[in-house]
PDB file of C-alpha atoms in Angstrom:
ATOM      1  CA  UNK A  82     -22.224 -12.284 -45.078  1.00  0.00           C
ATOM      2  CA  UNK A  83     -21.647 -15.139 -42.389  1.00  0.00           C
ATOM      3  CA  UNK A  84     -19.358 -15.722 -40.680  1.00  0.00           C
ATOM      4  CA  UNK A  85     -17.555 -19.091 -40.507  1.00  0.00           C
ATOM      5  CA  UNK A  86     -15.334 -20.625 -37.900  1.00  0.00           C
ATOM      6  CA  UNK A  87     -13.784 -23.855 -37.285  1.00  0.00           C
ATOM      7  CA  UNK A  88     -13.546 -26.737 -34.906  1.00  0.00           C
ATOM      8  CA  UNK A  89     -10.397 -28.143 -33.918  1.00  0.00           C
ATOM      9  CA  UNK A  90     -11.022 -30.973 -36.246  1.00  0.00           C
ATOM     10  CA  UNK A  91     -11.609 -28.779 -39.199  1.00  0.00           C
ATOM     11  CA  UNK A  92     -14.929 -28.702 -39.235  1.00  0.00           C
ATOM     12  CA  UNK A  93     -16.695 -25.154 -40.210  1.00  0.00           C
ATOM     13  CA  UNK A  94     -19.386 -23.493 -37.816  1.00  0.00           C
ATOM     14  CA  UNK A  95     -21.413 -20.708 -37.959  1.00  0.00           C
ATOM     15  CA  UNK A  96     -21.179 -18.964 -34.338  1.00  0.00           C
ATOM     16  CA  UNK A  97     -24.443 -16.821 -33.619  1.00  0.00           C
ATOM     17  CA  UNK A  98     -25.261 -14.261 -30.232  1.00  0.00           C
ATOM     18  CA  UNK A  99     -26.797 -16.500 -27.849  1.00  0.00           C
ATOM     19  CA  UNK A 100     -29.950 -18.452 -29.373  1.00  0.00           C
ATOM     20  CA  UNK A 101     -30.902 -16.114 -32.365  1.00  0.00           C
ATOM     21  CA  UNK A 102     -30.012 -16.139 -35.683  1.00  0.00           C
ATOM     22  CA  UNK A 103     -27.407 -12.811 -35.721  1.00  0.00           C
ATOM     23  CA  UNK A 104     -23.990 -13.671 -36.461  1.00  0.00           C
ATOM     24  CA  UNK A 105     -21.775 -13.054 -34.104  1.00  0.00           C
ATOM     25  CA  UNK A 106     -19.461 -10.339 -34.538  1.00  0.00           C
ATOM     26  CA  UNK A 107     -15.715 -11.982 -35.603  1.00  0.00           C
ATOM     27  CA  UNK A 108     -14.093  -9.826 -32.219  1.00  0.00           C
ATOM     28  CA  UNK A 109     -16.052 -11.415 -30.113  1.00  0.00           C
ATOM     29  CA  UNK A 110     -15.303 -14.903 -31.169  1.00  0.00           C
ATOM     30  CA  UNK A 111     -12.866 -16.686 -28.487  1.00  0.00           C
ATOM     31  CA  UNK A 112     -10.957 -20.238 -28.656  1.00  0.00           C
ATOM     32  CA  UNK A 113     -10.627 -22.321 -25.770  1.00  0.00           C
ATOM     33  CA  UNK A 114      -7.602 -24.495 -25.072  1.00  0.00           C
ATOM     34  CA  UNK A 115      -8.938 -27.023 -27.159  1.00  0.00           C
ATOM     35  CA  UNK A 116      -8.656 -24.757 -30.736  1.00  0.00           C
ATOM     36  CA  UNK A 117     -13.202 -24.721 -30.218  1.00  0.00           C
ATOM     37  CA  UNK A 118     -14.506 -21.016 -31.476  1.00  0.00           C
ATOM     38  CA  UNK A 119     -17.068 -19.887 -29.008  1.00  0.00           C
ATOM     39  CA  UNK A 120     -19.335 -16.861 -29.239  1.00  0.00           C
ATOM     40  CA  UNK A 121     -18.668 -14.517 -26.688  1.00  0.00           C
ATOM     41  CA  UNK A 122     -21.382 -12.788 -25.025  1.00  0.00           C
ATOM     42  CA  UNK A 123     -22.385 -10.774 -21.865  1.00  0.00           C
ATOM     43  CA  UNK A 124     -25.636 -11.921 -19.869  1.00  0.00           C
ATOM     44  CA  UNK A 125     -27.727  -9.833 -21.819  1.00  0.00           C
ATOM     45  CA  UNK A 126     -26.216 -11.358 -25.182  1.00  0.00           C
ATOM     46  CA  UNK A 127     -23.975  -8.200 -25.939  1.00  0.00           C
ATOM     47  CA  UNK A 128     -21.317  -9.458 -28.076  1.00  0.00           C
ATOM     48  CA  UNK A 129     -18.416  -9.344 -25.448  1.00  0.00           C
ATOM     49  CA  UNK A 130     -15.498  -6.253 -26.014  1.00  0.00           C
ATOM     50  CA  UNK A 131     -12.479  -8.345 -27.106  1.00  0.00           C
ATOM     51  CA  UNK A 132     -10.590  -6.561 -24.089  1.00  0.00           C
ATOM     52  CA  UNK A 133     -13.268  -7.871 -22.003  1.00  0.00           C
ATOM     53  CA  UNK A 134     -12.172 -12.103 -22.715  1.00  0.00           C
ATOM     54  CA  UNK A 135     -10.170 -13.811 -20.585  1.00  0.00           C
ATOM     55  CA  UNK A 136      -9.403 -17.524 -20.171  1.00  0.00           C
ATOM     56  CA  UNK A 137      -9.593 -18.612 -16.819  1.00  0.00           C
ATOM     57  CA  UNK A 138      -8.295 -22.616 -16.687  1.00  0.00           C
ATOM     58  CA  UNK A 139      -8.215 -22.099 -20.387  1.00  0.00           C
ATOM     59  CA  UNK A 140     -11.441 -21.522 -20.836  1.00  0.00           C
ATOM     60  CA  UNK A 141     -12.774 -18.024 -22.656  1.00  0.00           C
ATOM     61  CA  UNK A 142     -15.140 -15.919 -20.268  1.00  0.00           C
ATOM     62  CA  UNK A 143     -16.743 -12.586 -20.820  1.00  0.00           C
ATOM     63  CA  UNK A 144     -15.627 -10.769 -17.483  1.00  0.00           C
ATOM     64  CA  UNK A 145     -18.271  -7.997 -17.373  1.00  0.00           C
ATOM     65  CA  UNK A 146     -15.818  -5.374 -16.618  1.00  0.00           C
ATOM     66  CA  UNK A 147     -17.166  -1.823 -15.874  1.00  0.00           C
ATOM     67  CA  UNK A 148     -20.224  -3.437 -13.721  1.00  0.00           C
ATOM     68  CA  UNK A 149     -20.370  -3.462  -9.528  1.00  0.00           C
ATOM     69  CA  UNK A 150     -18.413  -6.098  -8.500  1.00  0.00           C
ATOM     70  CA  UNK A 151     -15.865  -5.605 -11.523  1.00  0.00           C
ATOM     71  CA  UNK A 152     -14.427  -2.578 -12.062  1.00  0.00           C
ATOM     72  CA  UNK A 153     -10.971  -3.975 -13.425  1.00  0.00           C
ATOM     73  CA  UNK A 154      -9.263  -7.580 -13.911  1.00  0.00           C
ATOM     74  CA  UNK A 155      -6.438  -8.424 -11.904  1.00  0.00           C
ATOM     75  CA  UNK A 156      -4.273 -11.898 -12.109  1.00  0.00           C
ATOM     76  CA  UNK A 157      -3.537 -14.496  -9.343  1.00  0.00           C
ATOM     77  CA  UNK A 158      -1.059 -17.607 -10.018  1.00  0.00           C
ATOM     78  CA  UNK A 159      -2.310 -16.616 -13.777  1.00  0.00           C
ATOM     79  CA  UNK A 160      -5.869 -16.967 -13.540  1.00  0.00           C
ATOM     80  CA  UNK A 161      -8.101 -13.334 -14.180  1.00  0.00           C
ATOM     81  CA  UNK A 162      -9.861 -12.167 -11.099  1.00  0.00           C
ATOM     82  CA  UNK A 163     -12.950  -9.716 -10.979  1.00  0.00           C
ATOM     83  CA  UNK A 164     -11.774  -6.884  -8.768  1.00  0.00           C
ATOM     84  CA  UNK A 165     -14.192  -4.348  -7.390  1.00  0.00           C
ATOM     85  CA  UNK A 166     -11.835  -1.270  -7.689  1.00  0.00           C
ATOM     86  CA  UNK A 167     -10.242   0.457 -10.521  1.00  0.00           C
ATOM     87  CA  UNK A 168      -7.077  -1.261 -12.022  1.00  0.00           C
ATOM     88  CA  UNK A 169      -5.141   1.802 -10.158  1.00  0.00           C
ATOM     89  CA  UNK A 170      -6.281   0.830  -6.360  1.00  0.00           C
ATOM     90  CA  UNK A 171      -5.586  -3.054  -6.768  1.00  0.00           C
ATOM     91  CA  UNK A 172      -2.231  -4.140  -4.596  1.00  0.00           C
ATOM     92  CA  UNK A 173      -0.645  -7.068  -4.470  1.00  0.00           C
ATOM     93  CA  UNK A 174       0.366  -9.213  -1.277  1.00  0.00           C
ATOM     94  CA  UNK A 175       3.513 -11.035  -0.729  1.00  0.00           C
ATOM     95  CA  UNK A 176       1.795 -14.279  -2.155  1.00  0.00           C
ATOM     96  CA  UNK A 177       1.017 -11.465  -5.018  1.00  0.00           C
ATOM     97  CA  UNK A 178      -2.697 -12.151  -4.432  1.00  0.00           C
ATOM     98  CA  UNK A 179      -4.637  -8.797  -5.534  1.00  0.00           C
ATOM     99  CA  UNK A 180      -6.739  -6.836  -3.404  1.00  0.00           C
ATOM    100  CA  UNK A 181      -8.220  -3.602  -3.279  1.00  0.00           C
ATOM    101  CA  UNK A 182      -7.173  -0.163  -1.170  1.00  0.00           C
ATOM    102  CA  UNK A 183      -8.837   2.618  -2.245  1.00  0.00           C
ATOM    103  CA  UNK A 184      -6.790   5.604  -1.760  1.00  0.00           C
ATOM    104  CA  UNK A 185      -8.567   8.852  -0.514  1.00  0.00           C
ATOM    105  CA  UNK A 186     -11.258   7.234   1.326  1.00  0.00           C
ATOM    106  CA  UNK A 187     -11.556   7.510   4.528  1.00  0.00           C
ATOM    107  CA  UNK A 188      -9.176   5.673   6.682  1.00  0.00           C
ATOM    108  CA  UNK A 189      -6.559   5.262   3.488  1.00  0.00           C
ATOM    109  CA  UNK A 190      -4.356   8.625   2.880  1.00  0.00           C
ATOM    110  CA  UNK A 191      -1.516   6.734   1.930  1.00  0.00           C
ATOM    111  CA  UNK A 192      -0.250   2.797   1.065  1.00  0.00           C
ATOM    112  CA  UNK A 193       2.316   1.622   3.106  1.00  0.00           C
ATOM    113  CA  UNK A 194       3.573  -2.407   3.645  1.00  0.00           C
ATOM    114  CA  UNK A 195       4.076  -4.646   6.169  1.00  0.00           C
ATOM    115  CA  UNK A 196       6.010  -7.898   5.573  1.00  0.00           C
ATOM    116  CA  UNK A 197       5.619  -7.759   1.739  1.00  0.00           C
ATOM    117  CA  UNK A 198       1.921  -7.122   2.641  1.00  0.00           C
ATOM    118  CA  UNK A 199      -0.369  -3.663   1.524  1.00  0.00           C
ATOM    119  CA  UNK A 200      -2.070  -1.418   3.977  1.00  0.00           C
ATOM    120  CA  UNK A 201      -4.075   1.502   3.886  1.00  0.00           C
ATOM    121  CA  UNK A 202      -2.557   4.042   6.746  1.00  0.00           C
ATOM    122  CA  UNK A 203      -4.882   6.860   8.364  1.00  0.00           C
ATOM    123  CA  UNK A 204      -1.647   9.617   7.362  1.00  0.00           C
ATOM    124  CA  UNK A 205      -0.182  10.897   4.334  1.00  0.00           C
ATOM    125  CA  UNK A 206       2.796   9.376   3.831  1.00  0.00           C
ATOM    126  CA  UNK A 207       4.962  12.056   5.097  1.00  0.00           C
ATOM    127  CA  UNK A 208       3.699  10.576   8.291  1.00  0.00           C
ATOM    128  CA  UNK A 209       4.397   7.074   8.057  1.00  0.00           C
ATOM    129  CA  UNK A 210       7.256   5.707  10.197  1.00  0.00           C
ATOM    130  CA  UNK A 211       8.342   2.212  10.704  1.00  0.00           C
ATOM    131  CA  UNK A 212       9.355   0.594  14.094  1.00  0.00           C
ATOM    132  CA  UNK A 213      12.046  -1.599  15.242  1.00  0.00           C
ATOM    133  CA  UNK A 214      10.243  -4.660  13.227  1.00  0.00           C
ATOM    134  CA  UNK A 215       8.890  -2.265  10.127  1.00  0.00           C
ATOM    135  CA  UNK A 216       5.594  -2.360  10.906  1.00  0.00           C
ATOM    136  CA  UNK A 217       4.036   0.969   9.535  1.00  0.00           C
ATOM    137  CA  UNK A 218       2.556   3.660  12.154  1.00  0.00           C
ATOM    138  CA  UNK A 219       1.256   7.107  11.575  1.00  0.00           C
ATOM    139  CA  UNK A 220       2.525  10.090  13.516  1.00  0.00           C
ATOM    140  CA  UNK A 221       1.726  13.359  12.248  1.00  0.00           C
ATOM    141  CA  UNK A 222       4.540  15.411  13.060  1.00  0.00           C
ATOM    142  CA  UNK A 223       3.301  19.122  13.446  1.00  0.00           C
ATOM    143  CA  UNK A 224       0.281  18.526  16.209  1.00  0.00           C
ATOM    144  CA  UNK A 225       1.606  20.222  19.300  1.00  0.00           C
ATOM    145  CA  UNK A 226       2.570  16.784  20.701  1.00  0.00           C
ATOM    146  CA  UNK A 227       4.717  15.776  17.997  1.00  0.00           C
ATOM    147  CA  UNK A 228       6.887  18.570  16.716  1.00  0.00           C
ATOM    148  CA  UNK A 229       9.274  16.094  15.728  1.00  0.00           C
ATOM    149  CA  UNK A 230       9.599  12.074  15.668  1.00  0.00           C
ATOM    150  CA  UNK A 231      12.711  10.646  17.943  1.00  0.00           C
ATOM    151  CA  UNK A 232      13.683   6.954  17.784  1.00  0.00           C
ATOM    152  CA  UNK A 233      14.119   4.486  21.196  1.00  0.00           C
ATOM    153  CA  UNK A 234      15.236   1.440  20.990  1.00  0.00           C
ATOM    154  CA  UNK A 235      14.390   1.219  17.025  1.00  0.00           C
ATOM    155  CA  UNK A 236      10.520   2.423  17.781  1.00  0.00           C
ATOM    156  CA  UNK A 237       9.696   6.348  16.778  1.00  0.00           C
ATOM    157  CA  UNK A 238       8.555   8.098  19.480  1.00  0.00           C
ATOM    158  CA  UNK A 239       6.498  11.692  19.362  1.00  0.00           C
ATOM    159  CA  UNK A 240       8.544  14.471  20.746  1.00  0.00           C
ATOM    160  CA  UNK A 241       6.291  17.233  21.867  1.00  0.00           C
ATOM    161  CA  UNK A 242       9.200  19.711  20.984  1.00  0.00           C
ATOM    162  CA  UNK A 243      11.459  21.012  17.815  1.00  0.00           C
ATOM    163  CA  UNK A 244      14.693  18.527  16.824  1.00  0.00           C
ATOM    164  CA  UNK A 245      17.067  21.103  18.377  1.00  0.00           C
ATOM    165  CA  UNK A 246      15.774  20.672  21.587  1.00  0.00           C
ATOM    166  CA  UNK A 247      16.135  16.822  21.594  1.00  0.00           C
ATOM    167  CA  UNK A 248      18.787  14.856  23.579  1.00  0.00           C
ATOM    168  CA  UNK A 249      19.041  11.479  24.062  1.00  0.00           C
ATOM    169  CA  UNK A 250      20.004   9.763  27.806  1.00  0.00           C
ATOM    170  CA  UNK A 251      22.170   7.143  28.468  1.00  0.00           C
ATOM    171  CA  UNK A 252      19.938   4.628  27.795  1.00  0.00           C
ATOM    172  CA  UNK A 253      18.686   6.749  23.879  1.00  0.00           C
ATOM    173  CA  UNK A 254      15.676   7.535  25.365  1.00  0.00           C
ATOM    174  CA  UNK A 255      14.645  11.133  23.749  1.00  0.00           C
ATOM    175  CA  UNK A 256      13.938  14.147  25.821  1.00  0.00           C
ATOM    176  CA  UNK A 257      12.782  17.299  25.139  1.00  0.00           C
ATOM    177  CA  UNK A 258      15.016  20.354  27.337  1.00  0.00           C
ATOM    178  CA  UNK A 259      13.858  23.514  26.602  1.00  0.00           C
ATOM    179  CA  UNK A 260      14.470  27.054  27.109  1.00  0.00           C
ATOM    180  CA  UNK A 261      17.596  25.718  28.716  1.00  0.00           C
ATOM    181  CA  UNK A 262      20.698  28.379  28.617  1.00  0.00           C
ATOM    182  CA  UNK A 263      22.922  24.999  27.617  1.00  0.00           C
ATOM    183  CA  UNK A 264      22.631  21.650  28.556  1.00  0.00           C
ATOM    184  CA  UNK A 265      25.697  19.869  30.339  1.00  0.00           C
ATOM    185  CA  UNK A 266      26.247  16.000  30.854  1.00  0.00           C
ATOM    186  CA  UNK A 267      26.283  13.763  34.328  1.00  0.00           C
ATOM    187  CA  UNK A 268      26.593   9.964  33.346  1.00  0.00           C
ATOM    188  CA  UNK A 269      25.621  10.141  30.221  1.00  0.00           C
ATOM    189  CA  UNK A 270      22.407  12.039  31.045  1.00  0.00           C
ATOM    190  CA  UNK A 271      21.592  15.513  29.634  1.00  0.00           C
ATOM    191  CA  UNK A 272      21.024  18.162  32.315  1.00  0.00           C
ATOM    192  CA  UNK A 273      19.394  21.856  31.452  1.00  0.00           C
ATOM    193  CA  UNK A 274      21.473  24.230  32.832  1.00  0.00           C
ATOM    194  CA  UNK A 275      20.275  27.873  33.654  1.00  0.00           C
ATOM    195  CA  UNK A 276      23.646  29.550  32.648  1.00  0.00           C
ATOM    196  CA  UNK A 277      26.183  29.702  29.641  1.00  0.00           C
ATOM    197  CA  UNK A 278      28.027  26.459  28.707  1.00  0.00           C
ATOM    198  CA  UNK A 279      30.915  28.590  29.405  1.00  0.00           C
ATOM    199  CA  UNK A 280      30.224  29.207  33.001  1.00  0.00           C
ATOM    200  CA  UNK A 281      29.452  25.389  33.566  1.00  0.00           C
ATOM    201  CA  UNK A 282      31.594  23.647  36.230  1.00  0.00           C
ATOM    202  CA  UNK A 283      32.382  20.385  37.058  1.00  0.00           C
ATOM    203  CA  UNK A 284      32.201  18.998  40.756  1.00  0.00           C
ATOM    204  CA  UNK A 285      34.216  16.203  42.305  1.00  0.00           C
ATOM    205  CA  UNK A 286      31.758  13.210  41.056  1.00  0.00           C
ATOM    206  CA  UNK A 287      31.673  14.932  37.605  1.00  0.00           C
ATOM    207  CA  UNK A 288      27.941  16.974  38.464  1.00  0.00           C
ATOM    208  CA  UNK A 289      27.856  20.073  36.497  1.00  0.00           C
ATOM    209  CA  UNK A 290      26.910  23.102  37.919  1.00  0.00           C
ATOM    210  CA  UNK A 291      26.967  27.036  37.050  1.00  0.00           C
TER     211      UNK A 291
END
């Protein structure tokens, strides 16, 4: 039994796939914005999914979603966009343009941003730390130079030892004193001392010794 659609002025059409004489299915049958029925249809004149139409400027369009080049649909200032990753990898920037960062490939561990902007990072994201101005950097804490991750001056730093044996100078810059039997203070510096904080003495100019 046909199938009959009508024009914005009323009049009734008979939509078939492509140039043959098959109907075309009801589902697949798309208006523009000016209330016209169109026959929607793939390049090989496969009646289009219905979840495959979209209306860029208004206009319907069989996105051929599932294919190279268009894994998923993603919007810009409201206007569908063929995206070449699943719907799952596509970020947005801070103009919320999509693009596509394919996490687990090589070079992308983790998603991190940078002024409202996506980025793939070479780290899981245990590793990501942000400096003074939030940019994103990866520093994998457990390699033997980076037991643990200081800050100076707002930018994280590597510490090739454990957070207990981190002190900070007079001006915050980290150091590492280790196998220290305490550490005293001259001017706002830390000093490793080789006996008991008990046993530590002060001299005239405020230099501790043991």
């Amino acid at each position: 039994m046909s199938q009959v659609s009508f024009t914005n002025d009323g009049q009734p059409v008979c939509l078939t796939i492509g140039d043959s004489n098959e109907i075309c299915p009801r589902e697949s049958i798309a208006f523009d914005d000016a209330a016209n029925p169109h026959c929607m249809v793939t390049k090989d004149n496969t009646p289009c999914k219905p979840a495959n139409i979209f209306y860029p400027e208004g206009v319907p369009e069989c996105f051929p979603v599932g294919k190279p080049g268009c894994e998923s649909v993603a919007f810009f200032d409201g206007q569908p966009l063929c995206m070449e990753c699943e719907i799952e990898s596509v970020f947005y920037d801070s103009e919320m343009r999509p693009e596509c960062l394919e996490l687990g490939k090589p070079g992308c561990e983790s998603i991190s941003y940078f002024e409202g902007n996506p980025m793939c990072m070479g780290c899981a994201i245990e590793d990501v730390h942000y400096g003074k101005d939030s940019e994103p950097m990866c520093l994998r804490v457990g390699e033997p130079e980076c037991l643990f991750v200081a800050y100076k001056e707002g930018e994280p730093v590597c510490m090739p030892c454990e957070a207990k044996f981190v002190y900070y100078e007079s001006d915050s810059s980290p150091v590492c004193l280790e196998n220290c039997a305490s550490v005293a203070y001259f001017e706002g510096n830390p000093l490793c001392m080789d006996c008991s904080f008990e046993r530590v003495k002060y001299d005239e100019m405020g230099r501790p010794f043991c």
